[in-house]
Amino acid sequence: MGVGSLHEESNRVTVVSGIDRDVLAGKLEVELENFVVSNPRSQALFARSRKSLVGGVPMPWMMRWAGGFPVFARIAIGARIIDVDDHTYIDFCLGDTGAMTGHDPEPVVRAITDQEKTGITTMLPTENAAWVGEELQRRFGLDRWMFTLTATDANRAALRICRQITGRPKVLVFSYSYHGSVDESFAVAGPDGTTVSREGNVGPPVDPAQTTTAIEFNDLDALEIALATGEIACVLAEPAMTNMGIVLPDDGYHDALRELTRKHGTLLIIDETHTFSAGAGGCTRAWGLEPDLFTIGKAIGSGVPAGALGMTEEVTTRMFSQQEADYEDTGGVGGTLAGNALSMAAMRATLAEVLTDEAFEYTIPLATRFSEGIKAVVNEHGLPWNVTQLGARAEYRFEDAPARNGTQAHEASDPELERFLHIHALNRGVLLTPFHNMALMSPATTEHDVDRHTEVFDEAIRDLLV
Ligand SMILES: Cc1ncc(COP(=O)(O)O)c(C=O)c1O
């Protein structure tokens, strides 16, 4: 997920995307009208839900769908969603990564159905927990694991642990990164380099400048300066940024990040919640990263609430050598349902049978096909847009070259154009994530699905360029 209000962002003046704004506004209007006409049941359910739900949706971010109201899902299976108006969509959103496995993969459905019959939550470990711990060790290389219900919670716990064991007050994040609803992460580097609250930050407990140093991704000088203060407990980083388009690290960036964090006694947390798309061992395995702590959620349980936090043996030794820190009761790290038997069963089935090496051997070429399809259309029409790919994930942006940091990516967004492309696709049976232009491939996605997206994308561009 990315954050920010659609309406606020819509007002921002836009970049050079090569599109005539008046044509865009007119075409958007037509697509929105068509959307309303063809979705009467979703519209009625939305009207009904508005009387009981905040904003008419279970969570406010669901207001963000391009049509002004979301389609209400009836069935999600494989790479398809069927809505209450009986439209079938090819789903490239995949629950914003929660369903990177495809919806309802059979091994997971089997495992959770069996588990439901034998206990959902007991406050006792199951054999599945041991299996999952061993598998996570094997895949990502970290020695010890604990579980949460979400990636947000894994990150929150990781930050607390890092502050506790280093005795340092601050966390370093990259401008326009997103790590879930984690207080410390809603900060960006202001124009003068000082850390400021990210726009739209809801009721921050304290000014984020007190808890956080924000710098730009790929900026090693800023990193060195920040770490040299000696006040940074940990860096919380995605291996590649994924919540403002995909921002890839420069060559050698991760080696330098690791070297500098070690030099300054700062711990490194790698958050692979989205970058798990890079392969069965995420970027950590693919790029040989050596984090001190590691967080993940979403797809790891095929969408059944599950998150995991890994750490090196050194980190656990430091944790348990501090008698004053309470990890077993009310110390601030935990959750009653975390590690429940249902989540563990879902994680085991996902790791054993769904998000395997073979699955990524299938999905990554699909994302390449998806990217190539977009590039061909963009080139044909001479648009100054770029496409980036990270394993099974691909995304296009309205700039000629990929951004090197979150601020550049943020400045290159074009909410109105995005909205048009999303609603145009939705009206033709293709579902993209409401956040930027992310598309994800699952083991259930086919080449035909990808080619259909290319076709619809081409049609949208032609429509805009008439
Ligand atoms: C990189 C990253 N980490 C953590 C999270 C939080 O995941 P959740 O909202 O499932 O807790 C997100 C959500 O989009 C994310 O993108």
GROMACS .gro file of C-alpha atoms and ligand atoms in nm:
model
  482
    1MET     CA    1   0.000   0.000   0.000
    2GLY     CA    2   0.107   0.356  -0.048
    3VAL     CA    3  -0.037   0.645   0.143
    4GLY     CA    4  -0.177   0.987   0.065
    5SER     CA    5  -0.514   1.125  -0.023
    6LEU     CA    6  -0.632   1.091  -0.378
    7HIS     CA    7  -0.812   1.420  -0.367
    8GLU     CA    8  -0.522   1.610  -0.224
    9GLU     CA    9  -0.283   1.454  -0.475
   10SER     CA   10  -0.519   1.526  -0.763
   11ASN     CA   11  -0.474   1.894  -0.704
   12ARG     CA   12  -0.102   1.874  -0.748
   13VAL     CA   13   0.014   2.013  -1.078
   14THR     CA   14   0.138   1.746  -1.299
   15VAL     CA   15   0.449   1.649  -1.473
   16VAL     CA   16   0.546   1.598  -1.828
   17SER     CA   17   0.359   1.284  -1.911
   18GLY     CA   18   0.311   1.365  -2.277
   19ILE     CA   19  -0.068   1.384  -2.247
   20ASP     CA   20  -0.307   1.668  -2.330
   21ARG     CA   21  -0.483   1.754  -2.002
   22ASP     CA   22  -0.813   1.859  -2.158
   23VAL     CA   23  -0.839   1.538  -2.357
   24LEU     CA   24  -0.751   1.344  -2.042
   25ALA     CA   25  -1.018   1.519  -1.834
   26GLY     CA   26  -1.284   1.453  -2.101
   27LYS     CA   27  -1.192   1.085  -2.144
   28LEU     CA   28  -1.184   1.033  -1.769
   29GLU     CA   29  -1.533   1.176  -1.740
   30VAL     CA   30  -1.663   0.930  -2.001
   31GLU     CA   31  -1.500   0.631  -1.829
   32LEU     CA   32  -1.641   0.734  -1.491
   33GLU     CA   33  -1.990   0.762  -1.637
   34ASN     CA   34  -1.957   0.418  -1.797
   35PHE     CA   35  -1.835   0.276  -1.470
   36VAL     CA   36  -2.140   0.400  -1.282
   37VAL     CA   37  -2.380   0.269  -1.546
   38SER     CA   38  -2.228  -0.078  -1.550
   39ASN     CA   39  -2.197  -0.125  -1.174
   40PRO     CA   40  -2.545  -0.074  -1.026
   41ARG     CA   41  -2.516  -0.345  -0.760
   42SER     CA   42  -2.180  -0.225  -0.635
   43GLN     CA   43  -2.313   0.127  -0.629
   44ALA     CA   44  -2.617   0.020  -0.429
   45LEU     CA   45  -2.402  -0.173  -0.183
   46PHE     CA   46  -2.178   0.129  -0.147
   47ALA     CA   47  -2.479   0.353  -0.076
   48ARG     CA   48  -2.596   0.101   0.186
   49SER     CA   49  -2.251   0.067   0.344
   50ARG     CA   50  -2.214   0.441   0.377
   51LYS     CA   51  -2.480   0.428   0.646
   52SER     CA   52  -2.273   0.197   0.867
   53LEU     CA   53  -1.910   0.204   0.754
   54VAL     CA   54  -1.668   0.493   0.768
   55GLY     CA   55  -1.659   0.620   0.410
   56GLY     CA   56  -1.879   0.327   0.300
   57VAL     CA   57  -1.588   0.081   0.307
   58PRO     CA   58  -1.426  -0.151   0.564
   59MET     CA   59  -1.108   0.058   0.567
   60PRO     CA   60  -1.069   0.414   0.436
   61TRP     CA   61  -0.802   0.317   0.180
   62MET     CA   62  -1.070   0.124  -0.007
   63MET     CA   63  -1.218   0.463  -0.100
   64ARG     CA   64  -0.922   0.500  -0.327
   65TRP     CA   65  -1.047   0.291  -0.615
   66ALA     CA   66  -1.064   0.489  -0.938
   67GLY     CA   67  -1.441   0.477  -0.992
   68GLY     CA   68  -1.538   0.683  -0.687
   69PHE     CA   69  -1.671   0.367  -0.524
   70PRO     CA   70  -1.516   0.020  -0.524
   71VAL     CA   71  -1.663  -0.277  -0.703
   72PHE     CA   72  -1.784  -0.523  -0.440
   73ALA     CA   73  -1.619  -0.862  -0.477
   74ARG     CA   74  -1.825  -1.179  -0.490
   75ILE     CA   75  -1.565  -1.440  -0.577
   76ALA     CA   76  -1.187  -1.425  -0.591
   77ILE     CA   77  -1.017  -1.732  -0.728
   78GLY     CA   78  -0.675  -1.774  -0.890
   79ALA     CA   79  -0.603  -1.455  -1.083
   80ARG     CA   80  -0.969  -1.366  -1.123
   81ILE     CA   81  -1.222  -1.160  -0.929
   82ILE     CA   82  -1.592  -1.166  -1.005
   83ASP     CA   83  -1.789  -0.875  -0.867
   84VAL     CA   84  -2.152  -0.844  -0.761
   85ASP     CA   85  -2.245  -0.708  -1.106
   86ASP     CA   86  -2.101  -1.025  -1.258
   87HIS     CA   87  -1.799  -0.868  -1.421
   88THR     CA   88  -1.492  -1.088  -1.429
   89TYR     CA   89  -1.157  -0.916  -1.382
   90ILE     CA   90  -0.803  -1.028  -1.448
   91ASP     CA   91  -0.654  -0.932  -1.115
   92PHE     CA   92  -0.308  -0.770  -1.123
   93CYS     CA   93  -0.368  -0.601  -0.787
   94LEU     CA   94  -0.380  -0.930  -0.600
   95GLY     CA   95  -0.483  -0.770  -0.275
   96ASP     CA   96  -0.184  -0.534  -0.303
   97THR     CA   97   0.047  -0.836  -0.260
   98GLY     CA   98  -0.156  -1.026   0.003
   99ALA     CA   99  -0.269  -1.258  -0.278
  100MET     CA  100   0.060  -1.279  -0.471
  101THR     CA  101  -0.008  -1.651  -0.439
  102GLY     CA  102  -0.323  -1.612  -0.648
  103HIS     CA  103  -0.652  -1.613  -0.461
  104ASP     CA  104  -0.730  -1.920  -0.255
  105PRO     CA  105  -0.448  -2.149  -0.364
  106GLU     CA  106  -0.567  -2.505  -0.317
  107PRO     CA  107  -0.290  -2.623  -0.076
  108VAL     CA  108  -0.358  -2.330   0.155
  109VAL     CA  109  -0.734  -2.376   0.146
  110ARG     CA  110  -0.678  -2.742   0.235
  111ALA     CA  111  -0.437  -2.658   0.518
  112ILE     CA  112  -0.655  -2.393   0.678
  113THR     CA  113  -0.970  -2.603   0.642
  114ASP     CA  114  -0.794  -2.886   0.825
  115GLN     CA  115  -0.657  -2.648   1.084
  116GLU     CA  116  -0.997  -2.494   1.149
  117LYS     CA  117  -1.122  -2.835   1.252
  118THR     CA  118  -0.842  -2.880   1.502
  119GLY     CA  119  -0.810  -2.536   1.658
  120ILE     CA  120  -0.757  -2.182   1.538
  121THR     CA  121  -0.582  -2.024   1.834
  122THR     CA  122  -0.466  -2.190   2.156
  123MET     CA  123  -0.167  -1.990   2.286
  124LEU     CA  124   0.038  -2.303   2.229
  125PRO     CA  125   0.288  -2.371   1.951
  126THR     CA  126   0.215  -2.626   1.680
  127GLU     CA  127   0.452  -2.842   1.478
  128ASN     CA  128   0.382  -2.609   1.185
  129ALA     CA  129   0.556  -2.328   1.376
  130ALA     CA  130   0.879  -2.528   1.395
  131TRP     CA  131   0.855  -2.611   1.024
  132VAL     CA  132   0.795  -2.250   0.924
  133GLY     CA  133   1.084  -2.127   1.140
  134GLU     CA  134   1.318  -2.378   0.972
  135GLU     CA  135   1.196  -2.286   0.625
  136LEU     CA  136   1.236  -1.912   0.689
  137GLN     CA  137   1.590  -1.978   0.814
  138ARG     CA  138   1.664  -2.173   0.498
  139ARG     CA  139   1.519  -1.911   0.264
  140PHE     CA  140   1.631  -1.586   0.416
  141GLY     CA  141   1.931  -1.693   0.626
  142LEU     CA  142   1.830  -1.535   0.960
  143ASP     CA  143   1.870  -1.753   1.268
  144ARG     CA  144   1.561  -1.694   1.480
  145TRP     CA  145   1.198  -1.605   1.403
  146MET     CA  146   0.888  -1.476   1.575
  147PHE     CA  147   0.544  -1.414   1.433
  148THR     CA  148   0.293  -1.135   1.408
  149LEU     CA  149  -0.038  -1.091   1.228
  150THR     CA  150   0.081  -0.822   0.990
  151ALA     CA  151   0.396  -0.679   0.840
  152THR     CA  152   0.318  -0.354   1.021
  153ASP     CA  153   0.339  -0.536   1.352
  154ALA     CA  154   0.661  -0.709   1.253
  155ASN     CA  155   0.812  -0.368   1.176
  156ARG     CA  156   0.687  -0.214   1.498
  157ALA     CA  157   0.841  -0.497   1.700
  158ALA     CA  158   1.165  -0.474   1.504
  159LEU     CA  159   1.199  -0.101   1.579
  160ARG     CA  160   1.138  -0.153   1.949
  161ILE     CA  161   1.393  -0.432   1.968
  162CYS     CA  162   1.652  -0.224   1.787
  163ARG     CA  163   1.604   0.078   2.014
  164GLN     CA  164   1.613  -0.145   2.320
  165ILE     CA  165   1.932  -0.331   2.240
  166THR     CA  166   2.129  -0.037   2.103
  167GLY     CA  167   2.006   0.216   2.360
  168ARG     CA  168   1.972   0.466   2.074
  169PRO     CA  169   1.661   0.676   2.016
  170LYS     CA  170   1.617   0.707   1.641
  171VAL     CA  171   1.522   0.514   1.332
  172LEU     CA  172   1.640   0.596   0.981
  173VAL     CA  173   1.392   0.562   0.693
  174PHE     CA  174   1.392   0.670   0.331
  175SER     CA  175   1.169   0.951   0.209
  176TYR     CA  176   0.838   0.819   0.073
  177SER     CA  177   0.901   0.467   0.189
  178TYR     CA  178   0.607   0.281   0.338
  179HIS     CA  179   0.633   0.009   0.600
  180GLY     CA  180   0.274  -0.010   0.721
  181SER     CA  181   0.115   0.213   0.981
  182VAL     CA  182   0.438   0.251   1.176
  183ASP     CA  183   0.460   0.588   1.352
  184GLU     CA  184   0.832   0.636   1.301
  185SER     CA  185   0.811   0.584   0.925
  186PHE     CA  186   0.587   0.879   0.835
  187ALA     CA  187   0.874   1.116   0.782
  188VAL     CA  188   1.049   1.260   0.480
  189ALA     CA  189   1.360   1.466   0.423
  190GLY     CA  190   1.254   1.828   0.382
  191PRO     CA  191   1.412   2.051   0.116
  192ASP     CA  192   1.685   2.163   0.359
  193GLY     CA  193   1.758   1.802   0.458
  194THR     CA  194   1.588   1.816   0.798
  195THR     CA  195   1.334   1.549   0.882
  196VAL     CA  196   0.970   1.654   0.863
  197SER     CA  197   0.637   1.480   0.898
  198ARG     CA  198   0.500   1.329   0.579
  199GLU     CA  199   0.193   1.511   0.450
  200GLY     CA  200  -0.135   1.364   0.572
  201ASN     CA  201   0.017   1.204   0.883
  202VAL     CA  202  -0.281   1.137   1.110
  203GLY     CA  203  -0.235   1.233   1.476
  204PRO     CA  204   0.135   1.154   1.515
  205PRO     CA  205   0.214   1.069   1.880
  206VAL     CA  206   0.515   1.301   1.866
  207ASP     CA  207   0.678   1.505   1.591
  208PRO     CA  208   0.847   1.236   1.374
  209ALA     CA  209   1.163   1.446   1.374
  210GLN     CA  210   1.206   1.333   1.736
  211THR     CA  211   1.202   0.965   1.648
  212THR     CA  212   1.327   0.953   1.293
  213THR     CA  213   1.588   1.066   1.049
  214ALA     CA  214   1.464   1.057   0.691
  215ILE     CA  215   1.704   1.070   0.398
  216GLU     CA  216   1.682   0.988   0.029
  217PHE     CA  217   1.730   0.632  -0.094
  218ASN     CA  218   2.056   0.582  -0.290
  219ASP     CA  219   2.220   0.882  -0.116
  220LEU     CA  220   2.530   0.744   0.056
  221ASP     CA  221   2.660   1.082   0.170
  222ALA     CA  222   2.338   1.156   0.360
  223LEU     CA  223   2.350   0.807   0.506
  224GLU     CA  224   2.704   0.848   0.634
  225ILE     CA  225   2.621   1.186   0.790
  226ALA     CA  226   2.309   1.051   0.960
  227LEU     CA  227   2.479   0.740   1.096
  228ALA     CA  228   2.779   0.937   1.222
  229THR     CA  229   2.554   1.112   1.475
  230GLY     CA  230   2.554   0.786   1.672
  231GLU     CA  231   2.185   0.826   1.750
  232ILE     CA  232   2.044   0.585   1.489
  233ALA     CA  233   1.938   0.251   1.634
  234CYS     CA  234   1.843   0.101   1.300
  235VAL     CA  235   1.781   0.158   0.933
  236LEU     CA  236   1.441   0.028   0.820
  237ALA     CA  237   1.464  -0.036   0.447
  238GLU     CA  238   1.299  -0.218   0.165
  239PRO     CA  239   1.573  -0.363  -0.058
  240ALA     CA  240   1.412  -0.171  -0.345
  241MET     CA  241   1.143   0.086  -0.275
  242THR     CA  242   0.801  -0.037  -0.389
  243ASN     CA  243   0.550   0.209  -0.258
  244MET     CA  244   0.618   0.500  -0.492
  245GLY     CA  245   0.667   0.301  -0.807
  246ILE     CA  246   0.965   0.068  -0.795
  247VAL     CA  247   1.291   0.245  -0.709
  248LEU     CA  248   1.585   0.012  -0.756
  249PRO     CA  249   1.909   0.047  -0.561
  250ASP     CA  250   2.217   0.177  -0.741
  251ASP     CA  251   2.490  -0.078  -0.807
  252GLY     CA  252   2.682  -0.128  -0.485
  253TYR     CA  253   2.428   0.058  -0.272
  254HIS     CA  254   2.344  -0.237  -0.052
  255ASP     CA  255   2.708  -0.325   0.008
  256ALA     CA  256   2.771   0.032   0.118
  257LEU     CA  257   2.456   0.041   0.332
  258ARG     CA  258   2.568  -0.274   0.510
  259GLU     CA  259   2.923  -0.155   0.554
  260LEU     CA  260   2.821   0.185   0.692
  261THR     CA  261   2.557   0.047   0.928
  262ARG     CA  262   2.812  -0.200   1.069
  263LYS     CA  263   3.075   0.070   1.099
  264HIS     CA  264   2.842   0.291   1.304
  265GLY     CA  265   2.684   0.016   1.517
  266THR     CA  266   2.343   0.064   1.356
  267LEU     CA  267   2.122  -0.237   1.297
  268LEU     CA  268   1.977  -0.306   0.953
  269ILE     CA  269   1.615  -0.417   0.914
  270ILE     CA  270   1.520  -0.538   0.569
  271ASP     CA  271   1.145  -0.533   0.501
  272GLU     CA  272   1.061  -0.783   0.226
  273THR     CA  273   0.682  -0.757   0.245
  274HIS     CA  274   0.662  -0.648  -0.119
  275THR     CA  275   1.008  -0.737  -0.250
  276PHE     CA  276   0.931  -1.102  -0.184
  277SER     CA  277   0.831  -1.069  -0.550
  278ALA     CA  278   1.204  -1.100  -0.633
  279GLY     CA  279   1.203  -1.475  -0.569
  280ALA     CA  280   1.149  -1.746  -0.311
  281GLY     CA  281   1.421  -1.595  -0.090
  282GLY     CA  282   1.328  -1.235  -0.168
  283CYS     CA  283   1.600  -0.983  -0.250
  284THR     CA  284   1.784  -1.100   0.059
  285ARG     CA  285   1.874  -1.425  -0.107
  286ALA     CA  286   1.882  -1.297  -0.464
  287TRP     CA  287   2.120  -1.012  -0.382
  288GLY     CA  288   2.310  -1.170  -0.092
  289LEU     CA  289   2.190  -0.917   0.170
  290GLU     CA  290   2.286  -0.965   0.534
  291PRO     CA  291   2.025  -0.789   0.749
  292ASP     CA  292   2.030  -0.800   1.128
  293LEU     CA  293   1.651  -0.816   1.131
  294PHE     CA  294   1.406  -0.907   0.858
  295THR     CA  295   1.032  -0.845   0.828
  296ILE     CA  296   0.763  -0.985   0.602
  297GLY     CA  297   0.383  -1.023   0.588
  298LYS     CA  298   0.100  -1.019   0.335
  299ALA     CA  299   0.165  -1.302   0.086
  300ILE     CA  300   0.349  -1.523   0.333
  301GLY     CA  301   0.014  -1.660   0.452
  302SER     CA  302  -0.161  -1.630   0.113
  303GLY     CA  303  -0.363  -1.347   0.265
  304VAL     CA  304  -0.446  -1.522   0.593
  305PRO     CA  305  -0.321  -1.264   0.846
  306ALA     CA  306   0.040  -1.355   0.912
  307GLY     CA  307   0.370  -1.175   0.949
  308ALA     CA  308   0.719  -1.279   1.052
  309LEU     CA  309   1.020  -1.113   1.209
  310GLY     CA  310   1.360  -1.275   1.168
  311MET     CA  311   1.682  -1.186   1.344
  312THR     CA  312   2.041  -1.297   1.371
  313GLU     CA  313   2.164  -1.497   1.667
  314GLU     CA  314   2.359  -1.193   1.777
  315VAL     CA  315   2.039  -0.989   1.798
  316THR     CA  316   1.862  -1.253   2.007
  317THR     CA  317   2.163  -1.282   2.236
  318ARG     CA  318   2.159  -0.906   2.290
  319MET     CA  319   1.783  -0.911   2.349
  320PHE     CA  320   1.792  -1.175   2.617
  321SER     CA  321   2.103  -1.044   2.788
  322GLN     CA  322   1.900  -0.743   2.902
  323GLN     CA  323   1.703  -0.867   3.200
  324GLU     CA  324   1.502  -0.546   3.221
  325ALA     CA  325   1.337  -0.593   2.880
  326ASP     CA  326   1.009  -0.785   2.898
  327TYR     CA  327   0.956  -0.982   2.578
  328GLU     CA  328   0.716  -1.228   2.738
  329ASP     CA  329   0.433  -1.016   2.865
  330THR     CA  330   0.363  -0.645   2.854
  331GLY     CA  331   0.693  -0.508   2.721
  332GLY     CA  332   0.537  -0.379   2.400
  333VAL     CA  333   0.628  -0.660   2.160
  334GLY     CA  334   0.344  -0.899   2.099
  335GLY     CA  335  -0.019  -0.971   2.014
  336THR     CA  336  -0.250  -1.241   2.150
  337LEU     CA  337  -0.334  -1.388   1.812
  338ALA     CA  338   0.019  -1.363   1.671
  339GLY     CA  339   0.157  -1.704   1.579
  340ASN     CA  340  -0.190  -1.858   1.596
  341ALA     CA  341  -0.237  -2.207   1.460
  342LEU     CA  342  -0.434  -2.095   1.154
  343SER     CA  343  -0.169  -1.844   1.043
  344MET     CA  344   0.104  -2.102   1.094
  345ALA     CA  345  -0.083  -2.358   0.884
  346ALA     CA  346  -0.135  -2.100   0.609
  347MET     CA  347   0.233  -2.000   0.614
  348ARG     CA  348   0.349  -2.359   0.598
  349ALA     CA  349   0.128  -2.442   0.303
  350THR     CA  350   0.223  -2.118   0.125
  351LEU     CA  351   0.594  -2.176   0.166
  352ALA     CA  352   0.586  -2.550   0.102
  353GLU     CA  353   0.354  -2.558  -0.195
  354VAL     CA  354   0.274  -2.217  -0.341
  355LEU     CA  355   0.552  -1.956  -0.333
  356THR     CA  356   0.823  -2.203  -0.426
  357ASP     CA  357   1.128  -2.152  -0.648
  358GLU     CA  358   0.931  -2.309  -0.933
  359ALA     CA  359   0.645  -2.063  -0.884
  360PHE     CA  360   0.881  -1.768  -0.926
  361GLU     CA  361   1.040  -1.931  -1.231
  362TYR     CA  362   0.693  -1.902  -1.379
  363THR     CA  363   0.581  -1.561  -1.250
  364ILE     CA  364   0.898  -1.360  -1.310
  365PRO     CA  365   0.897  -1.416  -1.689
  366LEU     CA  366   0.531  -1.311  -1.685
  367ALA     CA  367   0.628  -0.980  -1.527
  368THR     CA  368   0.897  -0.943  -1.792
  369ARG     CA  369   0.636  -1.004  -2.061
  370PHE     CA  370   0.411  -0.748  -1.892
  371SER     CA  371   0.695  -0.491  -1.886
  372GLU     CA  372   0.792  -0.560  -2.247
  373GLY     CA  373   0.430  -0.515  -2.351
  374ILE     CA  374   0.412  -0.174  -2.187
  375LYS     CA  375   0.749  -0.069  -2.325
  376ALA     CA  376   0.639  -0.158  -2.677
  377VAL     CA  377   0.323   0.054  -2.646
  378VAL     CA  378   0.503   0.346  -2.486
  379ASN     CA  379   0.776   0.338  -2.751
  380GLU     CA  380   0.529   0.312  -3.034
  381HIS     CA  381   0.353   0.626  -2.914
  382GLY     CA  382   0.673   0.808  -2.821
  383LEU     CA  383   0.569   0.864  -2.460
  384PRO     CA  384   0.835   0.965  -2.207
  385TRP     CA  385   0.743   0.687  -1.963
  386ASN     CA  386   0.950   0.411  -1.805
  387VAL     CA  387   0.882   0.063  -1.670
  388THR     CA  388   1.060  -0.106  -1.380
  389GLN     CA  389   1.040  -0.467  -1.273
  390LEU     CA  390   1.128  -0.646  -0.954
  391GLY     CA  391   1.076  -1.017  -1.003
  392ALA     CA  392   0.705  -1.085  -1.033
  393ARG     CA  393   0.618  -0.718  -0.991
  394ALA     CA  394   0.620  -0.447  -1.256
  395GLU     CA  395   0.524  -0.084  -1.267
  396TYR     CA  396   0.522   0.202  -1.515
  397ARG     CA  397   0.579   0.568  -1.431
  398PHE     CA  398   0.524   0.886  -1.625
  399GLU     CA  399   0.887   0.994  -1.659
  400ASP     CA  400   1.149   0.902  -1.915
  401ALA     CA  401   1.390   0.750  -1.663
  402PRO     CA  402   1.329   0.550  -1.346
  403ALA     CA  403   1.346   0.754  -1.024
  404ARG     CA  404   1.651   0.706  -0.798
  405ASN     CA  405   1.472   0.800  -0.479
  406GLY     CA  406   1.129   0.839  -0.326
  407THR     CA  407   1.107   1.216  -0.366
  408GLN     CA  408   1.181   1.198  -0.738
  409ALA     CA  409   0.922   0.923  -0.774
  410HIS     CA  410   0.669   1.122  -0.572
  411GLU     CA  411   0.720   1.428  -0.788
  412ALA     CA  412   0.665   1.222  -1.103
  413SER     CA  413   0.321   1.098  -1.004
  414ASP     CA  414   0.021   1.199  -1.209
  415PRO     CA  415  -0.294   1.100  -1.018
  416GLU     CA  416  -0.537   1.206  -1.289
  417LEU     CA  417  -0.364   1.007  -1.560
  418GLU     CA  418  -0.331   0.714  -1.325
  419ARG     CA  419  -0.699   0.734  -1.245
  420PHE     CA  420  -0.790   0.732  -1.612
  421LEU     CA  421  -0.571   0.430  -1.688
  422HIS     CA  422  -0.711   0.240  -1.390
  423ILE     CA  423  -1.077   0.310  -1.461
  424HIS     CA  424  -1.028   0.246  -1.832
  425ALA     CA  425  -0.875  -0.093  -1.750
  426LEU     CA  426  -1.141  -0.172  -1.488
  427ASN     CA  427  -1.416  -0.101  -1.740
  428ARG     CA  428  -1.252  -0.359  -1.967
  429GLY     CA  429  -1.204  -0.632  -1.708
  430VAL     CA  430  -0.849  -0.560  -1.589
  431LEU     CA  431  -0.788  -0.474  -1.226
  432LEU     CA  432  -0.479  -0.277  -1.125
  433THR     CA  433  -0.389  -0.179  -0.771
  434PRO     CA  434  -0.541   0.159  -0.674
  435PHE     CA  435  -0.198   0.264  -0.551
  436HIS     CA  436   0.024   0.387  -0.836
  437ASN     CA  437   0.055   0.146  -1.131
  438MET     CA  438   0.172  -0.168  -0.966
  439ALA     CA  439   0.096  -0.501  -1.130
  440LEU     CA  440   0.178  -0.835  -0.979
  441MET     CA  441   0.189  -1.182  -1.132
  442SER     CA  442   0.069  -1.491  -0.946
  443PRO     CA  443   0.112  -1.859  -1.024
  444ALA     CA  444  -0.245  -1.844  -1.157
  445THR     CA  445  -0.179  -1.555  -1.397
  446THR     CA  446  -0.136  -1.653  -1.763
  447GLU     CA  447   0.043  -1.508  -2.065
  448HIS     CA  448  -0.298  -1.445  -2.210
  449ASP     CA  449  -0.387  -1.231  -1.905
  450VAL     CA  450  -0.070  -1.030  -1.952
  451ASP     CA  451  -0.135  -0.980  -2.322
  452ARG     CA  452  -0.488  -0.868  -2.247
  453HIS     CA  453  -0.346  -0.600  -2.020
  454THR     CA  454  -0.111  -0.484  -2.298
  455GLU     CA  455  -0.403  -0.467  -2.538
  456VAL     CA  456  -0.616  -0.262  -2.298
  457PHE     CA  457  -0.322  -0.037  -2.211
  458ASP     CA  458  -0.259   0.026  -2.581
  459GLU     CA  459  -0.627   0.106  -2.632
  460ALA     CA  460  -0.618   0.356  -2.344
  461ILE     CA  461  -0.317   0.534  -2.487
  462ARG     CA  462  -0.467   0.548  -2.834
  463ASP     CA  463  -0.782   0.687  -2.680
  464LEU     CA  464  -0.582   0.965  -2.513
  465LEU     CA  465  -0.376   1.049  -2.818
  466VAL     CA  466  -0.660   1.091  -3.071
  467LIG     C1  467   0.704  -0.263   0.243
  467LIG     C2  468   0.585  -0.277   0.331
  467LIG     N1  469   0.601  -0.317   0.457
  467LIG     C3  470   0.498  -0.332   0.540
  467LIG     C4  471   0.369  -0.307   0.497
  467LIG     C5  472   0.256  -0.323   0.591
  467LIG     O1  473   0.178  -0.434   0.558
  467LIG     P1  474   0.041  -0.453   0.636
  467LIG     O2  475  -0.043  -0.335   0.601
  467LIG     O3  476  -0.012  -0.581   0.582
  467LIG     O4  477   0.073  -0.458   0.780
  467LIG     C6  478   0.347  -0.264   0.368
  467LIG     C7  479   0.211  -0.236   0.319
  467LIG     O5  480   0.187  -0.202   0.207
  467LIG     C8  481   0.457  -0.249   0.282
  467LIG     O6  482   0.442  -0.206   0.157
   0.00000   0.00000   0.00000
